[in-house]
Each structure stands twice: as C-alpha cells, then as structure tokens.
Amino acid sequence: MGDVSHTSQSPLPSSLPSSDRTDVAARLRDALLGAAFTADGLLDLLGAPAYAALARSETVPALRATRGDTPLEMLVRLFLLQQPVPHERVADVLPVGDCVESGWLARVGGDEVAATVDIRPYGGADGQDWFIVSDLGCAVGGAGGISSRDEGVVLGVGGASTTLAGITVRAPAESALDLGTGSGIQALHAAQHATRVTATDVNPRALHITALTLALSGAPAAELREGSLFEPVADETYDLIVSNPPFVISPGARLTYRDGGMGGDDLCRTLVQQAGARLRDGGYAQFLANWQHVEGEEWQDRLRSWVPRDCDAWIVQREVQDVTQYAELWLRDAGDHRVDPAEYQARYDAWLDEFEARKVKAVGFGWITLRKAPAAQPSITVEEWPHPVEQPLGEAVRAHFARVDYLRAHDDAALLAEHFRLAVEVVQEQVGLPGAEDPEHVVLRQNRGMRRATKVDTVGAGFAGVCDGTLSAGRILDAIAQLVGEDPVLLRDRTPAQIRLLVEQGFLEPAG
C-alpha cells in the first residue's frame, strides 16, 4: 500500500545527482549489477528455500547462506539483512566514500558501515534489473510485524505491489498517475511505457524514496506531488491511473501505511468514484481494494454503485474473509499479537465492535479496473474468481474490454453472421461416471490468463469444437440442428446467449 505518513526514520540518501561528480545512484547501480546483486543473482546465491523465506520476513536462512566473503554475500548482508560490514571490504565493491557522503551508507562501530535504506533487487519489465528502495526492515515480506511506533515506514515489494503491477494494462501512454506511490514500484513500471509519470503520496518521505527507486533503477524521474487521493493533481487527466491504496478496513488510522483513515471502505469507494473524472477517453484506472460485505446487501450491488457513469468496469473478487479472520490477519501484520495479551484482546474487540456497528459480516479483496468509455449503456462486470491465474494479466485486462466493445456493437443477428475460432489455449473436459455412455457435463477450460472454466451443453460443446473461422455461427448451428434433429430456427433463437458468454469470457474469438 502506498500512502504513509511522515515518521522519524533514519535520514535518507540524497535523491539528486551531485553537480561536481558522477551521480552516486548511477555509480551505485553499476556496482550492484557488477556484483550480480540482482533477482537472479539472489536466487542463485540463496537457493529457493532461503529466497522464499525472505518473502515471509524470515532472515535466518539468508544469513546462513551469506556467511562467505564474496561481494554478493556482503551486499545481501548490507542492503537486505541490515548487517554492518567492514569498511575495507565495502570499498572493494562500492564507491563507499560517495555513498557515505550522499547518505546511502553510514559509518558505525569505527571501521564498519551500514545501509541507511533497504535495497531489494527486482526483476523488471523485459528482463531489466531494477532496485526497490524502502525503509530499513521493509525490503522483503512487507512490514513483517512492524510495531506501532514505526507506523510511518515506507514498505518495499509485497504481494499486493506485484499483483497490481501484473494486472496493469501496459499500453503506450502519454501520461500516467501512481496515486499513493510508497516506494515507487508502480511509477517504475509506468515509466517504461508512459511519456510522463506523476507520483503522489501524503508523505514527503515516500516521495523521496520513490525518487531513489527510480534513480537506482536507471528510470526517468517522475513528477512528485504531496497530498492525499486526487488533491495533488486537481482536475488533470491521465491515460493510466494505478493505486495500491491503504485499503485496510480498521477502527481508526493507527497504522497509516495500511489504514486509510476513512470509515469502512469509504476510501476505496471515494478513489473509484473520483477516478472517472481524471481519466482521458480510453484510459484505464486500476486499483487493489477491500470492500465490506454488509448484512442485507449484495456485495456486487455495493461495488456497482461505486463505478462512475462514464466508465466500463471489471471487478474481480479474489478472496473473502469473515471479520474474525480479517481482524487477526491485520493484527498479526502489525505485530499486535506480540504485545500484552490484554492489549491484544482490546484491539481485537475494537475491530469486532467496528464491524458489528456497520453490520459487516465479511470483507472482500480484489481488483478494480475502470476504462473511460462513454457509452449509452456502460458495461459493469462484477465476479468472484478465487482460483489461480497466470500473471502478468495486463493483456488479458485489455482484451476483456476489447470484447466488451465487440459485443456491445453486435446484436444477436450480427453475432450469428460472424465467424469465430476457439482460443488456442482452450481444452475440453468431459465429466461423468466411468463407463457412462454420455458425460454428465462438458467443461471448456483455459490454460492461460484467467484460467477460466465454464460448463457448456452438448450444442455449446459441438459449436465450440468446430469453430475454426471457416463457417459463420449461424451456418454451424444449422448443421448442428440437422445432426440432433432440432428445429434450426429455435436453435438460432436460444444459442446466441451462450455464444455471447463464450466470447465475453475469451473462449471464442472473432475470426476477423
């Protein structure tokens, strides 16, 4: 989550190139790359188990794997594991004098140096090697049980960050906005395909760290603006808006790296409702969000009410937790389970009191994508899909809205005149008892992207199986009607809805 408040953390390195010497960030980047301090280099050094443990904020396996004296082991201890290392050893690998002078390193213990920020290697777009800067202790595994006195930390790479980066549409753009930038991960991705990137945050420290992330990754600088939600950009419009906001639904705003400070899910609702006015025609706004499941209300209807009138929307609920699971998750995230048991119980009670007052029975998590597409009847798809998907999904998101446009432009008669082909990644499964003459049902399954599966009847399976672009949909249905002895007119009347669903979900593609 991006938005964080100012906190009394250690001084940060300078984010600006020196006028009288080579930019220290560029020299540091060259040194890190030269020592193979990259995502691939870390995996090779640590091995998969220790590398995965880092993502869980467990450092012991990595400490054991870096007991040697190679430059890469030293850099891992210095920038990821927060271990001081001898000044003399660092000088063999890094421009240590300039790093100390500009604040990347600090002298400790007489003859040692320590990092002032965490630096995590990150595999970027097209195999590029990037580096994400964050506050000490936050490079891996999110906050890792951060205490309340450190509420303003700027976090590094977490699962939410990589999820949002993976679902973002990567079309060339003139302008992009990373709202609540945090350590700058989304801004870094956007800089690869947007001419101008604006990054905002309520905390000037986060903006400073974003500048460090971009500089150390060799990316163009972003325009940095301080403020909450859309306040820093006023009425400016963008081709792409992305945000991993502080979406946690909690009593109060004790930890501002995760708590938005508004009641319930109001922050996410406000963000979505206000995004439409800041999008250019055809532009995308993509968010991660939490939403309440309230007694007496369908959660799908709640989310539909958030969507701006001039936007199409695709909302995917990936996970649902009851209020006790949800409270426990975020209490543990904050390290509250390590405090006095009576204090933990009081905080747990406060969460449940908040949910009870709002009649909230569960909390959903997922993705919200808007596309600015003024139309007489905007398309709003709200669905639950908790199953595994294949990242990155940016192209799948773009294709979803392309299919929305196609179906909006084709009524049933036009659909029957079209030629379709089965998407290349689709397979057919027949489900039934062993030895049965006919299957109980037929399933079409995608092996890429969303990896959807859908049941189809005999006609639907036969139709999909012969779609190779040669015959129109109507001609195929006429042939099926003759084979099964059904009235072709009736079959043409009842089948377009099934064809429309198969096109909408990406099982069938227009042959043209």
Coordinates of C-alpha atoms in Angstrom, one line a residue:
M1 CA 0.0 0.0 0.0
G2 CA 1.4 3.3 -0.9
D3 CA 0.1 6.1 1.4
V4 CA 2.2 6.6 4.5
S5 CA 2.7 9.4 7.0
H6 CA 5.8 11.2 8.0
T7 CA 7.9 9.4 10.6
S8 CA 11.1 9.9 12.4
Q9 CA 13.1 7.3 10.5
S10 CA 16.8 7.5 9.6
P11 CA 18.0 10.2 7.2
L12 CA 17.6 9.3 3.6
P13 CA 20.2 9.4 0.8
S14 CA 20.2 12.4 -1.5
S15 CA 17.9 11.8 -4.5
L16 CA 19.6 14.4 -6.7
P17 CA 22.8 14.0 -8.8
S18 CA 25.8 16.0 -7.5
S19 CA 26.8 18.9 -9.7
D20 CA 30.5 18.2 -9.2
R21 CA 30.8 14.4 -9.5
T22 CA 29.1 11.5 -11.2
D23 CA 25.6 10.7 -10.0
V24 CA 26.1 8.4 -7.0
A25 CA 22.9 6.5 -7.7
A26 CA 24.2 5.6 -11.2
R27 CA 27.6 4.6 -9.8
L28 CA 25.9 2.5 -7.1
R29 CA 23.7 0.8 -9.6
D30 CA 26.7 -0.1 -11.8
A31 CA 28.4 -1.6 -8.7
L32 CA 25.4 -3.6 -7.7
L33 CA 25.0 -5.0 -11.2
G34 CA 28.7 -5.8 -11.4
A35 CA 28.4 -7.9 -8.3
A36 CA 25.3 -9.7 -9.6
F37 CA 23.1 -8.2 -6.9
T38 CA 20.0 -8.9 -9.0
A39 CA 16.9 -11.0 -8.6
D40 CA 18.5 -13.9 -10.5
G41 CA 21.8 -13.5 -8.6
L42 CA 20.0 -13.6 -5.2
L43 CA 18.1 -16.8 -6.2
D44 CA 21.4 -18.4 -7.3
L45 CA 23.2 -17.4 -4.1
L46 CA 20.5 -18.2 -1.6
G47 CA 18.6 -21.1 -3.2
A48 CA 14.9 -21.3 -3.5
P49 CA 14.0 -22.1 0.2
A50 CA 16.0 -19.1 1.7
Y51 CA 14.8 -16.8 -1.1
A52 CA 11.2 -17.7 -0.4
A53 CA 11.8 -17.3 3.4
L54 CA 12.9 -13.7 2.8
A55 CA 9.4 -13.0 1.3
R56 CA 8.0 -14.2 4.6
S57 CA 10.3 -11.8 6.6
E58 CA 12.4 -14.7 7.8
T59 CA 16.1 -13.8 7.5
V60 CA 17.9 -16.7 9.3
P61 CA 18.2 -18.9 6.1
A62 CA 19.6 -16.0 4.2
L63 CA 22.0 -15.1 7.0
R64 CA 23.3 -18.7 6.9
A65 CA 23.6 -18.6 3.1
T66 CA 25.8 -15.5 3.2
R67 CA 28.5 -16.5 5.7
G68 CA 31.1 -16.3 3.0
D69 CA 33.2 -13.4 1.8
T70 CA 32.1 -12.8 -1.8
P71 CA 31.0 -9.3 -2.9
L72 CA 27.4 -10.6 -3.5
E73 CA 27.2 -12.1 0.0
M74 CA 28.4 -8.8 1.5
L75 CA 25.8 -6.8 -0.4
V76 CA 23.0 -9.1 0.7
R77 CA 24.0 -8.7 4.3
L78 CA 24.4 -4.9 3.9
F79 CA 21.3 -3.9 2.0
L80 CA 18.8 -6.8 2.7
L81 CA 19.7 -8.2 6.1
Q82 CA 20.8 -4.9 7.8
Q83 CA 24.2 -6.2 8.9
P84 CA 27.1 -3.8 9.2
V85 CA 30.1 -4.9 7.2
P86 CA 33.8 -3.8 7.3
H87 CA 34.5 -0.5 5.5
E88 CA 37.6 -2.0 3.9
R89 CA 35.5 -4.8 2.3
V90 CA 32.8 -2.4 1.0
A91 CA 35.5 -0.2 -0.6
D92 CA 36.4 -3.1 -2.9
V93 CA 32.9 -3.2 -4.3
L94 CA 31.1 0.1 -3.9
P95 CA 32.1 3.8 -4.2
V96 CA 32.0 3.9 -0.4
G97 CA 33.2 7.4 0.1
D98 CA 30.5 8.9 -2.1
C99 CA 27.9 6.5 -0.7
V100 CA 28.6 7.7 2.8
E101 CA 28.7 11.4 1.8
S102 CA 25.4 11.2 -0.1
G103 CA 23.8 9.1 2.7
W104 CA 23.3 5.6 1.2
L105 CA 25.7 4.3 3.9
A106 CA 26.6 5.4 7.4
R107 CA 29.7 4.7 9.4
V108 CA 29.1 2.6 12.5
G109 CA 31.4 1.0 15.1
G110 CA 34.5 2.7 14.0
D111 CA 35.6 0.6 11.0
E112 CA 32.2 -0.6 9.6
V113 CA 29.4 0.8 7.5
A114 CA 25.7 0.1 7.5
A115 CA 22.9 0.8 5.0
T116 CA 20.5 3.7 5.7
V117 CA 17.8 2.1 3.5
D118 CA 17.0 -1.4 2.3
I119 CA 17.5 -2.1 -1.4
R120 CA 15.8 -5.1 -3.0
P121 CA 16.7 -6.4 -6.4
Y122 CA 13.6 -6.6 -8.5
G123 CA 13.1 -8.3 -11.9
G124 CA 11.6 -5.6 -14.1
A125 CA 9.9 -5.5 -17.5
D126 CA 11.6 -7.2 -20.4
G127 CA 14.2 -8.8 -18.1
Q128 CA 15.5 -5.5 -16.7
D129 CA 17.2 -5.4 -13.3
W130 CA 15.6 -2.8 -11.0
F131 CA 16.1 -1.9 -7.4
I132 CA 13.3 -1.0 -4.9
V133 CA 14.3 1.2 -2.1
S134 CA 12.4 1.1 1.2
D135 CA 12.9 1.9 4.9
L136 CA 15.1 -0.4 6.9
G137 CA 13.4 -3.7 7.7
C138 CA 10.9 -3.3 4.9
A139 CA 12.7 -4.6 1.8
V140 CA 11.1 -8.0 1.9
G141 CA 7.9 -9.5 3.2
G142 CA 6.0 -6.3 3.7
A143 CA 6.0 -4.8 7.2
G144 CA 6.9 -8.1 8.8
G145 CA 5.1 -7.4 12.1
I146 CA 6.1 -3.7 12.3
S147 CA 5.3 -2.0 15.7
S148 CA 3.0 0.9 16.1
R149 CA 5.9 3.3 16.9
D150 CA 7.1 2.7 13.3
E151 CA 3.7 3.5 11.8
G152 CA 5.1 5.7 9.0
V153 CA 7.5 3.3 7.4
V154 CA 7.7 3.1 3.6
L155 CA 7.4 -0.5 2.6
G156 CA 9.1 -2.3 -0.2
V157 CA 7.9 -5.0 -2.5
G158 CA 4.9 -7.1 -1.3
G159 CA 2.4 -9.4 -2.9
A160 CA -0.1 -6.6 -3.4
S161 CA 2.5 -4.5 -5.2
T162 CA 3.4 -7.3 -7.7
T163 CA -0.2 -8.2 -8.2
L164 CA -1.1 -4.7 -9.2
A165 CA 1.9 -4.4 -11.5
G166 CA 0.9 -7.7 -13.1
I167 CA -2.7 -6.7 -13.9
T168 CA -1.9 -3.2 -15.2
V169 CA -2.5 -2.6 -18.9
R170 CA 0.8 -1.7 -20.4
A171 CA -0.3 0.2 -23.5
P172 CA 1.8 3.2 -24.6
A173 CA 0.6 6.3 -22.7
E174 CA 1.2 10.0 -22.8
S175 CA 0.6 10.3 -19.0
A176 CA 0.3 8.0 -16.0
L177 CA -0.5 8.6 -12.4
D178 CA 0.7 6.5 -9.4
L179 CA -1.5 7.5 -6.6
G180 CA -0.1 6.7 -3.2
T181 CA 3.3 5.7 -4.7
G182 CA 5.0 4.5 -1.5
S183 CA 8.4 3.1 -2.7
G184 CA 7.6 3.9 -6.3
I185 CA 7.1 0.4 -7.7
Q186 CA 4.1 1.3 -9.9
A187 CA 5.7 4.5 -11.0
L188 CA 8.8 2.5 -12.0
H189 CA 6.7 0.2 -14.2
A190 CA 4.7 3.1 -15.7
A191 CA 7.9 4.9 -16.7
Q192 CA 8.6 2.1 -19.2
H193 CA 5.5 2.9 -21.3
A194 CA 4.3 6.4 -20.3
T195 CA 6.0 9.6 -21.5
R196 CA 5.1 11.4 -18.3
V197 CA 4.7 9.8 -14.9
T198 CA 3.3 11.6 -11.8
A199 CA 3.6 10.0 -8.4
T200 CA 1.7 11.2 -5.3
D201 CA 1.8 10.4 -1.6
V202 CA 0.7 12.0 1.6
N203 CA 4.3 11.6 2.9
P204 CA 7.2 13.5 1.5
R205 CA 9.5 10.7 2.8
A206 CA 7.7 8.3 0.4
L207 CA 8.2 10.7 -2.5
H208 CA 11.9 10.9 -1.7
I209 CA 12.2 7.1 -1.6
T210 CA 10.3 6.9 -4.9
A211 CA 12.9 9.2 -6.4
L212 CA 15.6 6.9 -5.1
T213 CA 14.0 3.8 -6.6
L214 CA 13.7 5.4 -10.0
A215 CA 17.3 6.8 -9.9
L216 CA 18.8 3.5 -8.7
S217 CA 16.8 1.6 -11.4
G218 CA 18.0 3.8 -14.2
A219 CA 14.5 5.0 -14.9
P220 CA 13.4 8.5 -15.9
A221 CA 12.4 10.8 -13.0
A222 CA 8.8 11.2 -12.1
E223 CA 6.9 14.4 -11.2
L224 CA 6.4 14.0 -7.4
R225 CA 3.5 15.7 -5.6
E226 CA 2.5 15.6 -2.0
G227 CA -1.1 15.1 -0.9
S228 CA -4.0 12.7 -0.4
L229 CA -6.1 11.0 -3.1
F230 CA -6.6 13.2 -6.1
E231 CA -5.9 16.5 -4.3
P232 CA -2.3 16.9 -5.7
V233 CA -3.5 16.6 -9.3
A234 CA -6.7 18.7 -9.1
D235 CA -8.5 18.3 -12.5
E236 CA -5.6 16.9 -14.6
T237 CA -6.4 13.8 -16.6
Y238 CA -4.4 10.7 -17.4
D239 CA -4.2 7.8 -19.7
L240 CA -3.4 5.4 -16.8
I241 CA -4.1 5.7 -13.1
V242 CA -2.8 3.0 -10.7
S243 CA -3.1 2.8 -7.0
N244 CA -2.4 0.3 -4.2
P245 CA -4.0 2.4 -1.5
P246 CA -4.2 1.9 2.3
F247 CA -7.3 -0.1 1.9
V248 CA -7.5 -1.9 5.2
I249 CA -10.9 -1.6 6.9
S250 CA -10.0 -0.9 10.5
P251 CA -11.1 1.1 13.6
G252 CA -9.2 4.4 13.3
A253 CA -6.0 5.0 11.4
R254 CA -3.3 3.8 13.8
L255 CA -1.0 2.4 11.1
T256 CA -1.2 4.8 8.1
Y257 CA 0.8 2.5 5.8
R258 CA -2.3 0.4 5.6
D259 CA -5.3 2.3 7.2
G260 CA -6.9 4.9 5.0
G261 CA -8.3 7.0 7.8
M262 CA -11.9 6.9 6.5
G263 CA -14.7 4.8 7.9
G264 CA -15.3 1.3 6.5
D265 CA -14.5 1.0 2.8
D266 CA -15.1 4.7 2.1
L267 CA -11.5 5.4 1.0
C268 CA -11.7 2.7 -1.8
R269 CA -15.2 3.9 -2.8
T270 CA -14.0 7.5 -3.0
L271 CA -11.0 6.6 -5.0
V272 CA -13.1 4.7 -7.6
Q273 CA -15.8 7.3 -7.8
Q274 CA -13.4 10.1 -8.4
A275 CA -11.2 8.3 -10.9
G276 CA -13.5 8.7 -13.8
A277 CA -13.2 12.5 -13.9
R278 CA -9.4 12.1 -14.1
L279 CA -9.3 9.6 -17.0
R280 CA -8.9 10.5 -20.6
D281 CA -11.2 8.7 -23.1
G282 CA -10.0 5.2 -23.4
G283 CA -7.8 5.5 -20.3
Y284 CA -7.6 2.9 -17.5
A285 CA -7.7 3.2 -13.8
Q286 CA -6.7 0.1 -11.8
F287 CA -6.8 -0.5 -8.1
L288 CA -6.5 -3.1 -5.4
A289 CA -9.2 -2.7 -2.8
N290 CA -11.1 -4.1 0.1
W291 CA -14.9 -3.9 0.4
Q292 CA -17.5 -4.7 3.1
H293 CA -20.0 -7.5 2.9
V294 CA -22.9 -5.9 4.7
E295 CA -26.0 -7.7 6.1
G296 CA -29.0 -7.3 3.8
E297 CA -26.9 -6.1 0.8
E298 CA -25.4 -7.9 -2.1
W299 CA -21.7 -7.1 -2.3
Q300 CA -21.9 -7.0 -6.1
D301 CA -24.5 -4.2 -5.9
R302 CA -22.3 -2.3 -3.5
L303 CA -19.4 -2.3 -5.9
R304 CA -21.6 -1.4 -8.9
S305 CA -22.7 1.7 -7.1
W306 CA -19.1 2.8 -6.9
V307 CA -18.5 2.9 -10.7
P308 CA -18.6 6.3 -12.5
R309 CA -21.3 6.6 -15.0
D310 CA -19.0 7.2 -17.9
C311 CA -16.8 4.1 -17.3
D312 CA -16.9 0.5 -18.1
A313 CA -15.7 -1.7 -15.1
W314 CA -14.3 -5.1 -14.4
I315 CA -14.2 -6.0 -10.8
V316 CA -12.8 -9.3 -9.6
Q317 CA -13.2 -10.5 -6.0
R318 CA -10.2 -12.7 -5.3
E319 CA -10.7 -13.5 -1.6
V320 CA -13.3 -13.2 1.2
Q321 CA -12.6 -13.4 4.9
D322 CA -15.0 -13.4 7.8
V323 CA -14.5 -10.5 10.2
T324 CA -12.5 -12.6 12.7
Q325 CA -10.1 -13.8 10.1
Y326 CA -9.7 -10.3 8.8
A327 CA -9.0 -8.8 12.2
E328 CA -6.5 -11.5 13.0
L329 CA -4.7 -11.0 9.7
W330 CA -4.0 -7.3 10.2
L331 CA -3.4 -7.6 14.0
R332 CA -0.6 -10.0 13.2
D333 CA 0.6 -7.9 10.3
A334 CA 1.1 -5.0 12.8
G335 CA 2.8 -7.3 15.3
D336 CA 0.0 -6.8 17.8
H337 CA 0.0 -10.5 18.7
R338 CA 3.4 -9.9 20.3
V339 CA 2.1 -7.2 22.8
D340 CA 0.5 -7.7 26.1
P341 CA -2.4 -10.2 25.8
A342 CA -4.9 -7.8 27.4
E343 CA -3.9 -5.1 24.9
Y344 CA -4.2 -7.5 22.0
Q345 CA -7.7 -8.6 23.2
A346 CA -8.7 -4.9 23.5
R347 CA -7.6 -4.2 19.9
Y348 CA -9.3 -7.3 18.7
D349 CA -12.5 -6.2 20.4
A350 CA -12.2 -2.8 18.8
W351 CA -12.1 -4.4 15.3
L352 CA -15.1 -6.5 16.0
D353 CA -17.0 -3.6 17.6
E354 CA -16.4 -1.6 14.4
F355 CA -17.7 -4.4 12.1
E356 CA -20.7 -5.0 14.3
A357 CA -21.6 -1.3 14.3
R358 CA -21.5 -1.4 10.5
K359 CA -23.3 -4.8 10.2
V360 CA -20.3 -6.1 8.3
K361 CA -20.1 -9.9 8.1
A362 CA -17.1 -10.3 5.9
V363 CA -14.5 -8.4 3.9
G364 CA -13.7 -8.9 0.2
F365 CA -10.4 -8.3 -1.5
G366 CA -9.8 -7.9 -5.2
W367 CA -9.1 -5.9 -8.3
I368 CA -11.0 -3.0 -9.8
T369 CA -10.4 -1.8 -13.3
L370 CA -12.2 1.2 -14.9
R371 CA -12.0 2.2 -18.5
K372 CA -13.2 5.6 -19.6
A373 CA -15.6 4.7 -22.4
P374 CA -18.7 7.0 -22.6
A375 CA -21.5 4.7 -23.9
A376 CA -25.3 4.7 -23.7
Q377 CA -25.0 1.5 -21.6
P378 CA -21.7 1.1 -19.7
S379 CA -20.6 -2.5 -19.1
I380 CA -20.0 -3.4 -15.4
T381 CA -18.8 -6.9 -14.7
V382 CA -18.5 -7.9 -11.1
E383 CA -17.5 -11.5 -10.5
E384 CA -15.8 -13.8 -8.0
W385 CA -12.7 -15.7 -9.2
P386 CA -10.6 -17.1 -6.3
H387 CA -8.8 -19.6 -8.5
P388 CA -5.1 -19.4 -9.7
V389 CA -4.4 -17.1 -12.6
E390 CA -1.4 -16.6 -14.8
Q391 CA 0.4 -13.3 -14.3
P392 CA 1.0 -10.9 -16.0
L393 CA -2.6 -10.2 -16.8
G394 CA -2.4 -6.8 -18.3
E395 CA -3.1 -8.0 -21.8
A396 CA -6.0 -10.1 -20.5
V397 CA -7.5 -7.0 -19.0
R398 CA -7.1 -5.1 -22.2
A399 CA -8.6 -8.0 -24.2
H400 CA -11.6 -8.1 -21.8
F401 CA -12.6 -4.6 -22.7
A402 CA -12.0 -5.2 -26.4
R403 CA -14.5 -8.0 -26.1
V404 CA -16.9 -5.7 -24.3
D405 CA -16.7 -3.2 -27.2
Y406 CA -17.2 -6.1 -29.7
L407 CA -20.3 -7.5 -28.0
R408 CA -21.8 -4.0 -27.5
A409 CA -21.6 -3.5 -31.2
H410 CA -23.1 -6.8 -32.2
D411 CA -26.7 -7.8 -31.6
D412 CA -27.8 -11.5 -31.8
A413 CA -28.4 -11.3 -35.6
A414 CA -24.9 -9.8 -36.2
L415 CA -23.4 -12.4 -33.9
L416 CA -24.9 -15.3 -35.9
A417 CA -23.4 -13.8 -39.0
E418 CA -19.9 -13.7 -37.6
H419 CA -17.1 -16.2 -37.9
F420 CA -15.4 -17.4 -34.7
R421 CA -12.5 -19.6 -33.7
L422 CA -11.7 -21.4 -30.5
A423 CA -9.0 -19.6 -28.5
V424 CA -5.7 -21.5 -28.8
E425 CA -5.3 -22.2 -25.0
V426 CA -8.8 -23.8 -24.6
V427 CA -9.2 -27.5 -23.9
Q428 CA -12.4 -29.6 -23.4
E429 CA -13.0 -31.9 -20.5
Q430 CA -15.8 -34.4 -20.2
V431 CA -17.0 -35.1 -16.7
G432 CA -19.1 -38.2 -15.8
L433 CA -19.1 -41.6 -14.2
P434 CA -16.6 -44.1 -15.6
G435 CA -18.1 -46.3 -18.3
A436 CA -21.1 -44.0 -18.8
E437 CA -22.2 -43.6 -22.4
D438 CA -22.6 -39.8 -22.2
P439 CA -20.8 -37.3 -19.9
E440 CA -22.8 -35.6 -17.2
H441 CA -21.4 -32.3 -18.5
V442 CA -18.7 -30.8 -20.7
V443 CA -16.3 -28.2 -19.4
L444 CA -14.2 -25.8 -21.5
R445 CA -11.1 -24.7 -19.7
Q446 CA -8.4 -22.0 -20.4
N447 CA -4.8 -22.8 -19.7
R448 CA -3.7 -19.2 -19.9
G449 CA -4.6 -15.8 -18.4
M450 CA -7.6 -16.0 -16.0
R451 CA -7.7 -19.8 -16.5
R452 CA -11.4 -19.8 -16.6
A453 CA -13.6 -22.9 -16.8
T454 CA -17.2 -23.0 -17.9
K455 CA -19.8 -25.7 -18.3
V456 CA -21.4 -26.0 -21.7
D457 CA -24.3 -28.1 -23.1
T458 CA -24.0 -30.5 -26.0
V459 CA -24.8 -27.8 -28.5
G460 CA -22.2 -25.4 -26.9
A461 CA -19.5 -28.1 -26.9
G462 CA -20.2 -29.0 -30.5
F463 CA -20.3 -25.4 -31.6
A464 CA -17.0 -24.5 -29.9
G465 CA -15.3 -27.6 -31.3
V466 CA -15.9 -26.8 -34.9
C467 CA -15.2 -23.0 -34.7
D468 CA -12.2 -22.5 -36.9
G469 CA -13.2 -19.4 -38.7
T470 CA -14.5 -21.1 -41.8
L471 CA -18.3 -21.1 -41.3
S472 CA -20.5 -18.4 -39.7
A473 CA -22.0 -19.1 -36.4
G474 CA -25.5 -19.4 -38.0
R475 CA -24.3 -22.0 -40.5
I476 CA -22.7 -24.0 -37.7
L477 CA -25.9 -24.0 -35.7
D478 CA -27.9 -25.1 -38.8
A479 CA -25.6 -28.1 -39.2
I480 CA -25.9 -29.0 -35.5
A481 CA -29.7 -28.7 -35.7
Q482 CA -29.7 -31.2 -38.6
L483 CA -27.5 -33.6 -36.6
V484 CA -29.5 -33.5 -33.4
G485 CA -32.9 -33.3 -35.1
E486 CA -33.8 -29.9 -33.7
D487 CA -35.6 -27.0 -35.3
P488 CA -32.9 -24.7 -36.7
V489 CA -34.9 -21.6 -36.1
L490 CA -35.4 -22.5 -32.4
L491 CA -31.7 -23.3 -32.0
R492 CA -30.7 -20.0 -33.6
D493 CA -33.1 -18.2 -31.1
R494 CA -31.7 -19.8 -27.9
T495 CA -28.0 -20.2 -28.6
P496 CA -26.7 -16.6 -29.1
A497 CA -26.7 -16.0 -25.3
Q498 CA -24.3 -19.0 -24.8
I499 CA -22.1 -17.7 -27.7
R500 CA -22.1 -14.3 -26.2
L501 CA -20.9 -15.7 -22.8
L502 CA -18.2 -17.7 -24.5
V503 CA -17.0 -14.6 -26.4
E504 CA -17.2 -12.4 -23.2
Q505 CA -15.0 -14.8 -21.2
G506 CA -12.5 -15.3 -24.0
F507 CA -13.2 -18.9 -25.1
L508 CA -14.2 -17.8 -28.6
E509 CA -12.6 -15.1 -30.7
P510 CA -13.9 -13.3 -33.8
A511 CA -12.0 -14.8 -36.7
G512 CA -11.6 -11.4 -38.3

